[in-house]
Short mmCIF file of C-alpha atoms and ligand atoms in Angstrom, two decimals:
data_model
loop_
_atom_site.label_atom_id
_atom_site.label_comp_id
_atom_site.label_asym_id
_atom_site.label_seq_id
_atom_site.Cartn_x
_atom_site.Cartn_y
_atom_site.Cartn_z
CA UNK A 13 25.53 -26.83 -32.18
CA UNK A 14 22.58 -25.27 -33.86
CA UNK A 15 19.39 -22.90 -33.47
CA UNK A 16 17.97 -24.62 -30.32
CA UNK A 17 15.29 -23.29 -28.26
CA UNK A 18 16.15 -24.03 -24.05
CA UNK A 19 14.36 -23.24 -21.70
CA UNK A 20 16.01 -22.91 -17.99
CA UNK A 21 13.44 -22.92 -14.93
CA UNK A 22 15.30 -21.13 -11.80
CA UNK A 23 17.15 -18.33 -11.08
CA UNK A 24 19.00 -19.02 -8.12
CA UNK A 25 23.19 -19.80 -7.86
CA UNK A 26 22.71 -23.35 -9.87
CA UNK A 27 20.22 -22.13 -12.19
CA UNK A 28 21.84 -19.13 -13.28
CA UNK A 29 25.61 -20.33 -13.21
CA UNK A 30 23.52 -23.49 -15.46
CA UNK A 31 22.32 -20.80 -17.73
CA UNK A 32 25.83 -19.11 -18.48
CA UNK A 33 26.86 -22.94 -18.96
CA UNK A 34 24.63 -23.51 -21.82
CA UNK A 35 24.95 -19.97 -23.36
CA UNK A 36 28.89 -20.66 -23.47
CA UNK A 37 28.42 -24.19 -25.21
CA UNK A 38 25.53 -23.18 -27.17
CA UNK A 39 26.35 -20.03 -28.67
CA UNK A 40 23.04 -19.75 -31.51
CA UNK A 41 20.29 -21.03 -29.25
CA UNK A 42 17.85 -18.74 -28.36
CA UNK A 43 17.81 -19.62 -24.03
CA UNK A 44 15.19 -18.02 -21.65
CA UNK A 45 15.71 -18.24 -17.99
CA UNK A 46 12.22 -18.47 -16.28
CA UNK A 47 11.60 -17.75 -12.27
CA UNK A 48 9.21 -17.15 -10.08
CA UNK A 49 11.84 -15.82 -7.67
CA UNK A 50 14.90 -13.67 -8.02
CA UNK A 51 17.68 -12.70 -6.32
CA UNK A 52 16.18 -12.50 -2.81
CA UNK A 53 13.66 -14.30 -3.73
CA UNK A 54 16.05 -17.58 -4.00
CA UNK A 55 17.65 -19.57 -1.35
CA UNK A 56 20.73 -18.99 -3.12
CA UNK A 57 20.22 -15.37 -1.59
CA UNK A 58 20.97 -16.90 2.29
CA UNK A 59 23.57 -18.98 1.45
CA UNK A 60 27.25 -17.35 3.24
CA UNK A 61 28.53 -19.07 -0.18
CA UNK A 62 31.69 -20.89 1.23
CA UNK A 63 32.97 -23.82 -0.57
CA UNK A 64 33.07 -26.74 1.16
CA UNK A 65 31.60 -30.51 0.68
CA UNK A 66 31.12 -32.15 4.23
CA UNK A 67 29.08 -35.70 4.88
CA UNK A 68 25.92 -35.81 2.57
CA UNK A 69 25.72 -38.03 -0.34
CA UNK A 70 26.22 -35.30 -2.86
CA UNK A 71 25.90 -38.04 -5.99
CA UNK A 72 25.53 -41.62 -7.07
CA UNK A 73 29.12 -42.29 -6.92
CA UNK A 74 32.55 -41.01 -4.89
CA UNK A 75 33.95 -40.60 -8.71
CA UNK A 76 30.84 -38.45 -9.72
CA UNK A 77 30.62 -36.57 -6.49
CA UNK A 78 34.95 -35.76 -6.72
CA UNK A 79 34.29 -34.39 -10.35
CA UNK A 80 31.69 -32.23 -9.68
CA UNK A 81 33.72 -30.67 -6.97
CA UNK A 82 36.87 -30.64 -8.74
CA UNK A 83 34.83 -28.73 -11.59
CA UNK A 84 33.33 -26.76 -9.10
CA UNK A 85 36.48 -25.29 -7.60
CA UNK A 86 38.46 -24.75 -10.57
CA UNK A 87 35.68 -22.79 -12.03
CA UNK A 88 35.87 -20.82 -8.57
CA UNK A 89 39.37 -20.71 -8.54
CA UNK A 90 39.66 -19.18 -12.02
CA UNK A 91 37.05 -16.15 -11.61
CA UNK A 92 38.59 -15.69 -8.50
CA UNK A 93 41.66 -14.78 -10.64
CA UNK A 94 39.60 -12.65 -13.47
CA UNK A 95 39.12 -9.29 -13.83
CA UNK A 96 35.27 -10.18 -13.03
CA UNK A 97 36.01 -11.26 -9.42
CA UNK A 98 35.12 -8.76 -7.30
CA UNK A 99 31.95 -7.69 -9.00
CA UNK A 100 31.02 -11.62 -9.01
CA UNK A 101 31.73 -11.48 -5.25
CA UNK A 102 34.45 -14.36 -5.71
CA UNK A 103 37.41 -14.58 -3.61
CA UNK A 104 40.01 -16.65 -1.15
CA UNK A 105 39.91 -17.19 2.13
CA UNK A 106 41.01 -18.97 4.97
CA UNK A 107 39.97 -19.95 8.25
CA UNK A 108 39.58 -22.48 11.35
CA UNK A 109 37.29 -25.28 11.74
CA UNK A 110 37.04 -26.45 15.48
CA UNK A 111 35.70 -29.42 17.20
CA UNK A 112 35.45 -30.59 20.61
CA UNK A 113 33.65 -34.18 19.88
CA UNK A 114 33.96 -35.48 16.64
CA UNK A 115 37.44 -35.30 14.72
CA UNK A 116 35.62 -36.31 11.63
CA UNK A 117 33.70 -33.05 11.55
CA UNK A 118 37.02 -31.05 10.63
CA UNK A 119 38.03 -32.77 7.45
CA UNK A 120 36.95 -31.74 3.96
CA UNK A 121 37.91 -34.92 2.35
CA UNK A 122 38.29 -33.04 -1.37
CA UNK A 123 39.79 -29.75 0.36
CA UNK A 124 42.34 -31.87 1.84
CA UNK A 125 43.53 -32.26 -1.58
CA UNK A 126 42.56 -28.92 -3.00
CA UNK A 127 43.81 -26.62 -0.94
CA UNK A 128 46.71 -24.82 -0.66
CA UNK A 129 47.00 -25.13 3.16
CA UNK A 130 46.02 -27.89 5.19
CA UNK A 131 47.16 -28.84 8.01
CA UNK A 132 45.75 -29.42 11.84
CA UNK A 133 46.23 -26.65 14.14
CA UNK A 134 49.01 -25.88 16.59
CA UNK A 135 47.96 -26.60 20.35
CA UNK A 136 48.09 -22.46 20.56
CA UNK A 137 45.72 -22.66 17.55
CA UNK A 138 43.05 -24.86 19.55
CA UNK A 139 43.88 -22.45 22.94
CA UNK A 140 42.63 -19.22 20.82
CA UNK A 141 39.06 -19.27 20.79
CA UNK A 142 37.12 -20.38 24.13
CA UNK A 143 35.45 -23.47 24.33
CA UNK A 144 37.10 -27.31 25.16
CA UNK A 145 38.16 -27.65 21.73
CA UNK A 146 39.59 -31.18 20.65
CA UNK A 147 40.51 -30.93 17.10
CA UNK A 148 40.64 -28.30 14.46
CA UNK A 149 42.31 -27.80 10.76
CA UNK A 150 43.12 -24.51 9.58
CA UNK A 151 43.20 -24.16 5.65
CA UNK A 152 41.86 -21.81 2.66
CA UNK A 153 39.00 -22.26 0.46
CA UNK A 154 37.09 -20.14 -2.06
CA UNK A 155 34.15 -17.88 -1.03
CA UNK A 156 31.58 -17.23 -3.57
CA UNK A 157 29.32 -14.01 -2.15
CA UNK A 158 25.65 -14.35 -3.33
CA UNK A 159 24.52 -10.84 -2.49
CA UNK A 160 27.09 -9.78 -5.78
CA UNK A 161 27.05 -12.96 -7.77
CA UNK A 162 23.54 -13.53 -8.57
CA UNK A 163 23.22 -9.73 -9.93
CA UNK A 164 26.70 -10.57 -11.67
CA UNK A 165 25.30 -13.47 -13.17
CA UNK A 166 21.59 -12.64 -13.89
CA UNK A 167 23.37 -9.44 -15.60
CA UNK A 168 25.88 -11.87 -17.60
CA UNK A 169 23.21 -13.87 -18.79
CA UNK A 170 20.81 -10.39 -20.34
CA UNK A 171 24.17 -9.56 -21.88
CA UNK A 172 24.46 -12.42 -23.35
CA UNK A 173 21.33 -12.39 -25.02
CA UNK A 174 19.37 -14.53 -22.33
CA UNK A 175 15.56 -13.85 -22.18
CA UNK A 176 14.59 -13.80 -18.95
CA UNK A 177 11.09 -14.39 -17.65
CA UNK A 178 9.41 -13.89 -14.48
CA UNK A 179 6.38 -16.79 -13.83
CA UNK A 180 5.40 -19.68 -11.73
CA UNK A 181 5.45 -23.05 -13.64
CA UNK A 182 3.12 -25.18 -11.72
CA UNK A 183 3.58 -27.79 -14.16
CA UNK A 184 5.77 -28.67 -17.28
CA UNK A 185 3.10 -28.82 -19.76
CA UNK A 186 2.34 -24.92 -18.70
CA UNK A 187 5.72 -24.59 -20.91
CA UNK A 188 4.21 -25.61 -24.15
CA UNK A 189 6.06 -27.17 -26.97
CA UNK A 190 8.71 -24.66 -27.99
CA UNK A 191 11.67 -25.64 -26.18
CA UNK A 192 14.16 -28.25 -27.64
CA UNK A 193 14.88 -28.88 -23.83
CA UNK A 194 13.71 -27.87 -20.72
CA UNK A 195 16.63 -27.30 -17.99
CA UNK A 196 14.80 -27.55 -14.28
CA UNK A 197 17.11 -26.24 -11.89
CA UNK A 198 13.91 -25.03 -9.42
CA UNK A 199 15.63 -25.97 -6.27
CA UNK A 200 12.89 -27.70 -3.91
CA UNK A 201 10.46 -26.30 -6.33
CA UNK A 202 11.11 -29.90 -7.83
CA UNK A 203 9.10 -31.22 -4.94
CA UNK A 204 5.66 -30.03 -6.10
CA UNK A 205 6.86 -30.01 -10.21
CA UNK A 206 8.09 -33.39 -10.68
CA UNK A 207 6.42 -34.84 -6.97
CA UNK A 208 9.48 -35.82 -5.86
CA UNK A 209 9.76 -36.38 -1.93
CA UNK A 210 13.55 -37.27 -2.39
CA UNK A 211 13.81 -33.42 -2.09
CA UNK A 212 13.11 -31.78 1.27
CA UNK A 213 13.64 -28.15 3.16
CA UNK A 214 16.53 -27.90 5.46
CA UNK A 215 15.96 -24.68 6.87
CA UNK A 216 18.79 -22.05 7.55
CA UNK A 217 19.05 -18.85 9.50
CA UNK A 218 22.46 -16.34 9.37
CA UNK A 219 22.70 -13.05 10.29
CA UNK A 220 24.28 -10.47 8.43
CA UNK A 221 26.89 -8.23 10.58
CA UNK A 222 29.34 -5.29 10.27
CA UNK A 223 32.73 -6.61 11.52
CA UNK A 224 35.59 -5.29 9.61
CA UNK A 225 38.44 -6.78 11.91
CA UNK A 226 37.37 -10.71 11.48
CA UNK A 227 38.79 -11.94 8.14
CA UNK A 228 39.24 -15.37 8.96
CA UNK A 229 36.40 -17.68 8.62
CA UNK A 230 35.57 -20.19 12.27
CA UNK A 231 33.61 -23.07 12.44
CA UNK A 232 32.52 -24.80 16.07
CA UNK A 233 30.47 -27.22 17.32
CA UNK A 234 26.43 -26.66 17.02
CA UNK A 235 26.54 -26.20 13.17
CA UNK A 236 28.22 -22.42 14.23
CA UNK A 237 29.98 -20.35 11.85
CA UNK A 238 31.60 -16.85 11.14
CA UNK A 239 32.21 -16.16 7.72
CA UNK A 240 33.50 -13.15 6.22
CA UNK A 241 32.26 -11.98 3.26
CA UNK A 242 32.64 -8.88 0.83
CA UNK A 243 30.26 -6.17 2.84
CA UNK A 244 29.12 -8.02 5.81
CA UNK A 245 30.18 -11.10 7.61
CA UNK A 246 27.56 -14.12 7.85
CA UNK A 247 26.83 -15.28 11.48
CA UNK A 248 25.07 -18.40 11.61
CA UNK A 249 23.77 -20.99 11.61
CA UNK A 250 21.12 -23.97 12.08
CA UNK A 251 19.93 -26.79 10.14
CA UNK A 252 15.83 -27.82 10.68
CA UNK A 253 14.38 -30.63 9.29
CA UNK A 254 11.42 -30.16 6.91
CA UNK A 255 10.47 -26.48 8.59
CA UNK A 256 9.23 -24.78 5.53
CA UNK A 257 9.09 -21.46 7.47
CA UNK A 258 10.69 -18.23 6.04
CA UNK A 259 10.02 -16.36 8.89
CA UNK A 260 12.82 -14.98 11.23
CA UNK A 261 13.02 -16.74 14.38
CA UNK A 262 14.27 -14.49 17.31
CA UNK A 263 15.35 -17.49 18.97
CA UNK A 264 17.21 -18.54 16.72
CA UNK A 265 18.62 -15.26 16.12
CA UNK A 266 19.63 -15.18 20.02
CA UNK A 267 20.90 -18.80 19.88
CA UNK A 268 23.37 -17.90 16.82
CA UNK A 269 24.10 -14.55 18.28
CA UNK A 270 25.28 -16.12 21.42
CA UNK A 271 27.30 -19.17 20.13
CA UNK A 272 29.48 -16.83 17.46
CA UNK A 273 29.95 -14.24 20.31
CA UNK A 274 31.55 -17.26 22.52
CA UNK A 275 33.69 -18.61 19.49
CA UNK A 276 34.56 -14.94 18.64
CA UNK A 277 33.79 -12.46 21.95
CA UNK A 278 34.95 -9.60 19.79
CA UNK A 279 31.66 -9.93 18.02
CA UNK A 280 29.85 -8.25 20.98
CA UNK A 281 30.97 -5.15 19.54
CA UNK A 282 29.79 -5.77 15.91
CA UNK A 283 27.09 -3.88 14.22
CA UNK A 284 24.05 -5.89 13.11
CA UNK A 285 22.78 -5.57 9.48
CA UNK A 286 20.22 -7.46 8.40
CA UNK A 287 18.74 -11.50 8.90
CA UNK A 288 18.61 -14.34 6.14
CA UNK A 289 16.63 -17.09 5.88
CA UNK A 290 16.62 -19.94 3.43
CA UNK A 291 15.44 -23.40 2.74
CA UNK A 292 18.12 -25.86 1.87
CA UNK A 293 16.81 -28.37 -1.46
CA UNK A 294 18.15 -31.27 0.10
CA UNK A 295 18.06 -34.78 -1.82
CA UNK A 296 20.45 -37.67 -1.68
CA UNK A 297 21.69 -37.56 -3.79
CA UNK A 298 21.68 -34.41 -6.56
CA UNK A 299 19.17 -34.79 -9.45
CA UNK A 300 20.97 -34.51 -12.25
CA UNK A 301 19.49 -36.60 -15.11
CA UNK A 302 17.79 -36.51 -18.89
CA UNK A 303 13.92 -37.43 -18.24
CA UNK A 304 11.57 -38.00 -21.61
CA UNK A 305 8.26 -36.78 -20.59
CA UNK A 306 5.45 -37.79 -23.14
CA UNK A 307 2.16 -34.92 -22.25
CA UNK A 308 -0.53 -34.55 -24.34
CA UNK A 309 0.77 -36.88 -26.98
CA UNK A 310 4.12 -34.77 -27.08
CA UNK A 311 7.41 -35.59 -26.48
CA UNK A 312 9.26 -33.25 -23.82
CA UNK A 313 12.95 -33.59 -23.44
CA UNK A 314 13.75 -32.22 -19.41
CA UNK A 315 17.35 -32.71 -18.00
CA UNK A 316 16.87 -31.88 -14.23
CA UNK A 317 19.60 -30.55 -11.83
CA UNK A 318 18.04 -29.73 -8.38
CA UNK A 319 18.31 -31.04 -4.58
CA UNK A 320 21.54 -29.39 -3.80
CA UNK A 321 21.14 -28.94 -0.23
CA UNK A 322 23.67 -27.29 1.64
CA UNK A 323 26.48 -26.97 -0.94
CA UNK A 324 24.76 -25.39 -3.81
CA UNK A 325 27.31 -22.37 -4.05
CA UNK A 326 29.96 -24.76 -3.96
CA UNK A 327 28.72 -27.42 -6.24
CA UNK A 328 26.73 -24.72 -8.63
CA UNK A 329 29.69 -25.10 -11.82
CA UNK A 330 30.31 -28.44 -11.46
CA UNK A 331 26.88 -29.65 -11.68
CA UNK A 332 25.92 -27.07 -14.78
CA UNK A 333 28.46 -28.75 -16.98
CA UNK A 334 27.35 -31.85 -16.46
CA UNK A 335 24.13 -30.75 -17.29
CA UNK A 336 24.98 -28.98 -20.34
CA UNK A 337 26.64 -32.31 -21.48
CA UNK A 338 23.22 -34.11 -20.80
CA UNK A 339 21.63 -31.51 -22.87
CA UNK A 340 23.69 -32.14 -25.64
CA UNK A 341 23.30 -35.64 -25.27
CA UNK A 342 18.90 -35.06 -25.56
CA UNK A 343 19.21 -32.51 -28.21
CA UNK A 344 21.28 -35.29 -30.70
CA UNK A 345 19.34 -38.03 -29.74
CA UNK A 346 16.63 -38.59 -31.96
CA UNK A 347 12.62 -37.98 -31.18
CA UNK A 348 12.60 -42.22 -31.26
CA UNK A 349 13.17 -42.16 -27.15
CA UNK A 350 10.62 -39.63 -26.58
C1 FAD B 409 21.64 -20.30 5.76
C2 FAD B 409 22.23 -20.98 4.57
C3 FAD B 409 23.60 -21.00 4.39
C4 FAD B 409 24.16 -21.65 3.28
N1 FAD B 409 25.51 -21.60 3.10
C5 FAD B 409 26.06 -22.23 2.02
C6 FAD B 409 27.47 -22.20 1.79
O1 FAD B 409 28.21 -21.59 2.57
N2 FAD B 409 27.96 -22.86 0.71
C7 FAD B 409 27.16 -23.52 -0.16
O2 FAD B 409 27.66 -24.11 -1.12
N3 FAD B 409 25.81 -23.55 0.02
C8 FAD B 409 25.26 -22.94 1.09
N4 FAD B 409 23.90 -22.99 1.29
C9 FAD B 409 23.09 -23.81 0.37
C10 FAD B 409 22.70 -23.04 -0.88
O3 FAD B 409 22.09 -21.83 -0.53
C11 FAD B 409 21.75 -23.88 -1.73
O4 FAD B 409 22.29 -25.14 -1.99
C12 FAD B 409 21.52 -23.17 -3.06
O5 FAD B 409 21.03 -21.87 -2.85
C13 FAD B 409 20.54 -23.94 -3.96
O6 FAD B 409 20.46 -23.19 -5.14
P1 FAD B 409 19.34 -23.45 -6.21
O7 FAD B 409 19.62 -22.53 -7.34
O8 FAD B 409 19.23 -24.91 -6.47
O9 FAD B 409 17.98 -23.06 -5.46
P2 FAD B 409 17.32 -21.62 -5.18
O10 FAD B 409 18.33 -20.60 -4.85
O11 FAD B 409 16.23 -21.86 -4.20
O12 FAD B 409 16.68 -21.25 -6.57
C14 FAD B 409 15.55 -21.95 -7.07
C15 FAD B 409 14.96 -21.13 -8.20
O13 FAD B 409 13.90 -21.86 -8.79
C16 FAD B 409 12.73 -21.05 -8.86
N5 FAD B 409 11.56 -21.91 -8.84
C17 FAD B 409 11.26 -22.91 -7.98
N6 FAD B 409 10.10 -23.50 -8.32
C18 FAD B 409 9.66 -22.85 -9.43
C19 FAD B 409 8.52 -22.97 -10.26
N7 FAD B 409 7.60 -23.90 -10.03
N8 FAD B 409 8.37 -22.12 -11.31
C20 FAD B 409 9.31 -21.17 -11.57
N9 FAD B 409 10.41 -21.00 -10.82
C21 FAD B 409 10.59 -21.84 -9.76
C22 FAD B 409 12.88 -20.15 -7.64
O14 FAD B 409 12.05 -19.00 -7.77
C23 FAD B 409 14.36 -19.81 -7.74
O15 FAD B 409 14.56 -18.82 -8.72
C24 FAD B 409 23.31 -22.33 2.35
C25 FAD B 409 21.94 -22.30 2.54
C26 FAD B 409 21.39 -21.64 3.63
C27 FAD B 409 19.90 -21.62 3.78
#
């Protein structure tokens, strides 16, 4: 397709992966990326970056939401292969998921299918780590590490001729009329941009540990987790409703601290590094959609993909292609609709 001018708003995982998206499909448009944050400015930055889609209404339909996560993994999968993978921060890995409630909670209905193990742990398995564990499943997944990939990416896209633009949009007519289509991947900045109370902060806290000797990832009751990454392993976690705070809680610092170290007790003897915190977009479901804006007497063509919540990592390729097909569905359509 031809000499269009796109403009992408956000920099963080979906944003960026969008932008590589569009830069691959449309290889003459000029694209400019424009952010008010980057790297750890973004949510994106928190995020332990494993892939996995449990419980929320990810999309309109079952069909939509299973394509966007098949898309999502094999795009994982394969630069988890490439030459790129470690400087991307992509990579395998496997792990436990325990339960002492709910057996629910340890099935990853796509995963099931997806990965290459499986299966439900051994009654030795469910004996390893204290705690009154009921159920667990052990299998392997793909682990996407944000502290590499969104310098990998933000990098791919400059080298790919990507302008890149650091601003605040506080509204789309700030944007003028240049762009052939506007791209708003701005997270729960959609909130205040397009007013949209669909999309709400779920806010997250991990810490960031030294721990070479834990290469499995483990998941327990209490939203708990241990997940290794490439230079540090992420401890976490909670999930608060509509707390827009970025500050680090020391309780909740204590609270994770305590329930990883009874999952894992050799994690009294790790070395702390450093704390995240990020707000979750959450909407049910996604926003992924074409939207004909008419301001100031001129049409504006926007296709929006934000409200990812907790499975942004994961869902990040999935999402951009489908986007990238909605912005080649605006940019043939003609100025009529606007
Ligand atoms: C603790 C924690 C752990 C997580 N773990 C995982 C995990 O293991 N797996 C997983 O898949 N997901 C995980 N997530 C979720 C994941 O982090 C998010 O879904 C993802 O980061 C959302 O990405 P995004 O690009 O939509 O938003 P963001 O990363 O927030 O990026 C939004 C971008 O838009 C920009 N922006 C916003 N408003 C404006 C504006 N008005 N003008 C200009 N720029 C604007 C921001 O500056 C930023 O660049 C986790 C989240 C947290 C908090």
């Amino acid at each position: 397709m031809g000499d269009f001018k796109i403009a992408v708003l956000g920099a963080g995982v979906v944003g960026l992966t969008t932008t590589l998206e569009l830069k691959k499909e449309f290889r003459n448009a000029s694209i400019e990326l424009i952010a008010d944050g980057f790297y750890d400015g973004t949510t994106s930055f928190a995020a332990a970056g494993l892939f996995h889609v449990i419980g929320d209404k990810v999309a309109e339909t079952e069909d939509i939401a299973k394509k966007w996560v098949y898309d999502s993994y094999f795009h994982w999968d394969n630069m988890k292969s490439s030459v790129e993978a470690s400087a991307a921060g992509v990579k395998k890995i496997s792990g436990y998921i325990f339960a002492s409630e709910d057996p629910t909670y340890v099935r990853d209905i796509h995963l099931e299918k997806l990965s290459h193990i499986h299966r439900p742990v051994t009654d030795e398995e469910l004996a390893m780590c204290p705690g009154k564990w009921k159920y667990g499943c052990y299998f392997d997944t793909l682990l996407t590490d944000p502290s590499r990939y969104l310098n990998w990416a933000l990098n791919k896209a400059k080298s790919d001729g990507v302008k890149i633009q650091q601003k605040k949009v506080k509204a789309f007519s700030d944007l003028g009329n240049e762009y052939n289509v506007i791209v708003n991947c701005t997270g729960l900045g959609g909130r205040v941009l397009c007013c949209d109370r669909k999309v709400f902060p779920i806010r997250g806290q991990v810490a960031k540990v030294e721990a070479p000797w834990i290469d499995n990832f483990m998941f327990g009751d209490f939203e708990t987790y241990i997940i290794p990454g490439f230079d540090s392993i992420t401890l976490g976690g909670c999930r608060q409703y509509m707390s827009y705070s970025r500050e680090v809680s020391k309780y909740d610092y204590l609270s994770i601290k305590e329930r990883c170290e009874n999952l894992v007790p050799s994690l009294k003897n790790a070395k702390f590094i450093s704390h995240r915190v990020g707000l979750r977009p959450h909407r049910e479901p996604i926003r992924l959609e074409k939207e004909y804006l008419n301001i100031e007497g001129k049409g504006m063509k926007i296709v929006h993909n934000y409200g990812h919540g907790g499975y942004g990592v994961t869902l990040a390729p999935g999402t951009a292609l489908n986007a990238v097909e909605l912005v080649k569905e605006v940019l043939i359509e003609k100025s009529s609709k606007l």
